[in-house]
Amino acid sequence: DLEDMKADLDEDEYQTMKDETTEQLKEFQTFLEKSNAGDMTLIDDINRMKLAIQSAISEAFKTPEVIRFFAQRQPDQLRSKLQEYHRDFKLNKMTKEAFEVKQREVLLALQKLGEKLSAEEEEMIKAYQATSSKQFESAEDRVESNKGLLDTASAQINTAKKS
């Protein structure tokens, strides 16, 4: 493709693009060689991010009804569900922990739909987000500390293979 465009480019532009393309191909070749040699750190990092995202999504919405109401953009049904949760909690049909999880789920869904929330509901979401952020940071720290351990183990395995 670059050769086809050579007539449209001046010599400096052509050479710069050719050099950049060559460098990208070399980087890709290096990645392929590492992958074939068993160095899967990039793929592991990508998988770790995918798992974190999936976990966040599944944590945010667990109740099938809430997922359905959210997907169908039905804020009135979400509000009804929230009232039902309040009623069940007051009648001791639901534990405080279960109520808080379900309430948080509905409030987040309403927020994502752009619905107006009361000041109290906004505060609940802020408190939840602060707690979630701390939990995520803690998990991230554990992953980083385990990464060092895994790197050491990987190096020892590679040394043992060479011996």
Short mmCIF file of C-alpha atoms in Angstrom, two decimals:
data_model
loop_
_atom_site.label_atom_id
_atom_site.label_comp_id
_atom_site.label_asym_id
_atom_site.label_seq_id
_atom_site.Cartn_x
_atom_site.Cartn_y
_atom_site.Cartn_z
CA ASP A 1 0.00 0.00 0.00
CA LEU A 2 2.80 2.37 0.82
CA GLU A 3 4.45 1.65 -2.52
CA ASP A 4 1.18 2.55 -4.28
CA MET A 5 1.15 5.93 -2.52
CA LYS A 6 4.83 6.67 -3.20
CA ALA A 7 4.02 8.97 -6.13
CA ASP A 8 1.71 11.09 -3.91
CA LEU A 9 4.33 11.57 -1.16
CA ASP A 10 7.56 13.49 -1.09
CA GLU A 11 10.73 11.50 -0.36
CA ASP A 12 10.90 12.46 3.36
CA GLU A 13 7.25 11.50 4.01
CA TYR A 14 7.69 8.23 2.17
CA GLN A 15 10.86 7.34 4.07
CA THR A 16 9.30 8.27 7.45
CA MET A 17 6.22 6.14 6.79
CA LYS A 18 8.36 3.27 5.55
CA ASP A 19 10.57 3.43 8.67
CA GLU A 20 7.53 3.54 10.99
CA THR A 21 5.93 0.58 9.23
CA THR A 22 9.16 -1.40 9.42
CA GLU A 23 9.48 -0.62 13.15
CA GLN A 24 5.89 -1.73 13.79
CA LEU A 25 6.53 -4.98 11.94
CA LYS A 26 9.66 -5.60 14.01
CA GLU A 27 7.74 -4.97 17.25
CA PHE A 28 5.01 -7.35 16.14
CA GLN A 29 7.61 -9.99 15.23
CA THR A 30 9.17 -9.65 18.69
CA PHE A 31 5.73 -10.08 20.29
CA LEU A 32 5.09 -13.21 18.21
CA GLU A 33 8.47 -14.66 19.16
CA LYS A 34 7.81 -14.03 22.87
CA SER A 35 4.36 -15.57 22.59
CA ASN A 36 5.74 -18.66 20.87
CA ALA A 37 8.43 -18.93 23.55
CA GLY A 38 5.76 -18.96 26.25
CA ASP A 39 5.89 -15.33 27.39
CA MET A 40 2.19 -14.65 27.78
CA THR A 41 2.39 -11.65 30.13
CA LEU A 42 0.56 -9.31 27.76
CA ILE A 43 -2.23 -11.82 27.24
CA ASP A 44 -2.37 -12.44 31.00
CA ASP A 45 -2.68 -8.69 31.61
CA ILE A 46 -5.49 -8.42 29.05
CA ASN A 47 -7.29 -11.40 30.58
CA ARG A 48 -6.88 -9.89 34.06
CA MET A 49 -8.47 -6.63 32.84
CA LYS A 50 -11.31 -8.54 31.15
CA LEU A 51 -12.00 -10.45 34.36
CA ALA A 52 -12.02 -7.23 36.38
CA ILE A 53 -14.51 -5.66 33.96
CA GLN A 54 -16.74 -8.76 33.99
CA SER A 55 -16.60 -8.81 37.78
CA ALA A 56 -17.59 -5.14 37.97
CA ILE A 57 -20.54 -5.71 35.65
CA SER A 58 -21.75 -8.80 37.46
CA GLU A 59 -21.31 -6.98 40.79
CA ALA A 60 -23.34 -4.01 39.58
CA PHE A 61 -26.37 -5.94 38.34
CA LYS A 62 -27.18 -9.36 39.80
CA THR A 63 -30.98 -9.44 39.91
CA PRO A 64 -32.52 -10.61 36.61
CA GLU A 65 -35.53 -8.30 37.00
CA VAL A 66 -33.31 -5.27 37.47
CA ILE A 67 -31.23 -6.25 34.45
CA ARG A 68 -34.41 -6.62 32.37
CA PHE A 69 -35.90 -3.29 33.53
CA PHE A 70 -32.58 -1.56 32.90
CA ALA A 71 -32.18 -3.10 29.44
CA GLN A 72 -35.76 -2.14 28.52
CA ARG A 73 -35.24 1.36 29.95
CA GLN A 74 -38.13 1.08 32.42
CA PRO A 75 -37.36 3.42 35.33
CA ASP A 76 -40.92 3.25 36.72
CA GLN A 77 -40.61 -0.52 37.13
CA LEU A 78 -37.23 -0.03 38.80
CA ARG A 79 -38.80 2.45 41.25
CA SER A 80 -41.58 -0.08 41.96
CA LYS A 81 -38.97 -2.77 42.58
CA LEU A 82 -37.16 -0.43 44.98
CA GLN A 83 -40.40 0.17 46.90
CA GLU A 84 -40.94 -3.59 47.03
CA TYR A 85 -37.45 -4.04 48.52
CA HIS A 86 -38.17 -1.34 51.13
CA ARG A 87 -41.42 -3.08 52.06
CA ASP A 88 -39.80 -6.52 52.31
CA PHE A 89 -37.03 -5.13 54.49
CA LYS A 90 -39.49 -3.40 56.85
CA LEU A 91 -41.47 -6.66 57.11
CA ASN A 92 -38.25 -8.56 57.93
CA LYS A 93 -38.53 -10.63 54.75
CA MET A 94 -35.05 -9.48 53.76
CA THR A 95 -31.83 -8.99 55.70
CA LYS A 96 -30.25 -5.55 55.91
CA GLU A 97 -27.29 -6.71 53.80
CA ALA A 98 -29.55 -8.13 51.06
CA PHE A 99 -31.66 -4.96 51.11
CA GLU A 100 -28.61 -2.72 50.76
CA VAL A 101 -27.25 -4.76 47.84
CA LYS A 102 -30.58 -4.73 45.99
CA GLN A 103 -31.20 -1.06 46.76
CA ARG A 104 -27.75 -0.13 45.50
CA GLU A 105 -28.34 -2.15 42.33
CA VAL A 106 -31.62 -0.37 41.55
CA LEU A 107 -30.20 3.07 42.35
CA LEU A 108 -27.22 2.48 40.06
CA ALA A 109 -29.55 1.34 37.30
CA LEU A 110 -31.71 4.44 37.74
CA GLN A 111 -28.63 6.65 37.71
CA LYS A 112 -27.35 5.00 34.52
CA LEU A 113 -30.74 5.65 32.92
CA GLY A 114 -30.37 9.35 33.77
CA GLU A 115 -33.21 9.39 36.29
CA LYS A 116 -33.40 12.12 38.94
CA LEU A 117 -32.35 10.76 42.32
CA SER A 118 -33.09 12.25 45.73
CA ALA A 119 -30.23 13.69 47.78
CA GLU A 120 -30.41 10.64 50.06
CA GLU A 121 -30.19 8.28 47.08
CA GLU A 122 -27.22 10.24 45.70
CA GLU A 123 -25.44 9.91 49.06
CA MET A 124 -26.05 6.15 49.08
CA ILE A 125 -24.46 5.83 45.65
CA LYS A 126 -21.48 7.98 46.67
CA ALA A 127 -20.93 5.84 49.77
CA TYR A 128 -21.13 2.68 47.69
CA GLN A 129 -18.72 4.02 45.07
CA ALA A 130 -16.21 5.04 47.74
CA THR A 131 -16.36 1.55 49.26
CA SER A 132 -16.10 -0.11 45.85
CA SER A 133 -13.15 2.05 44.90
CA LYS A 134 -11.30 1.08 48.08
CA GLN A 135 -12.04 -2.61 47.45
CA PHE A 136 -10.83 -2.31 43.84
CA GLU A 137 -7.62 -0.57 44.94
CA SER A 138 -7.03 -3.27 47.54
CA ALA A 139 -7.55 -6.01 44.93
CA GLU A 140 -5.25 -4.16 42.52
CA ASP A 141 -2.53 -4.00 45.21
CA ARG A 142 -2.87 -7.75 45.82
CA VAL A 143 -2.56 -8.42 42.08
CA GLU A 144 0.60 -6.28 41.88
CA SER A 145 2.18 -8.00 44.89
CA ASN A 146 1.35 -11.42 43.44
CA LYS A 147 2.78 -10.35 40.06
CA GLY A 148 6.23 -10.03 41.62
CA LEU A 149 5.90 -13.51 43.04
CA LEU A 150 4.79 -14.87 39.68
CA ASP A 151 7.67 -13.12 37.90
CA THR A 152 10.16 -14.70 40.32
CA ALA A 153 8.60 -18.13 39.87
CA SER A 154 8.62 -17.72 36.08
CA ALA A 155 12.30 -16.74 36.13
CA GLN A 156 13.16 -19.78 38.28
CA ILE A 157 11.24 -22.10 35.93
CA ASN A 158 13.01 -20.65 32.89
CA THR A 159 16.39 -21.07 34.65
CA ALA A 160 15.53 -24.67 35.49
CA LYS A 161 14.53 -25.37 31.86
CA LYS A 162 17.88 -24.06 30.61
CA SER A 163 19.86 -26.23 33.07
#
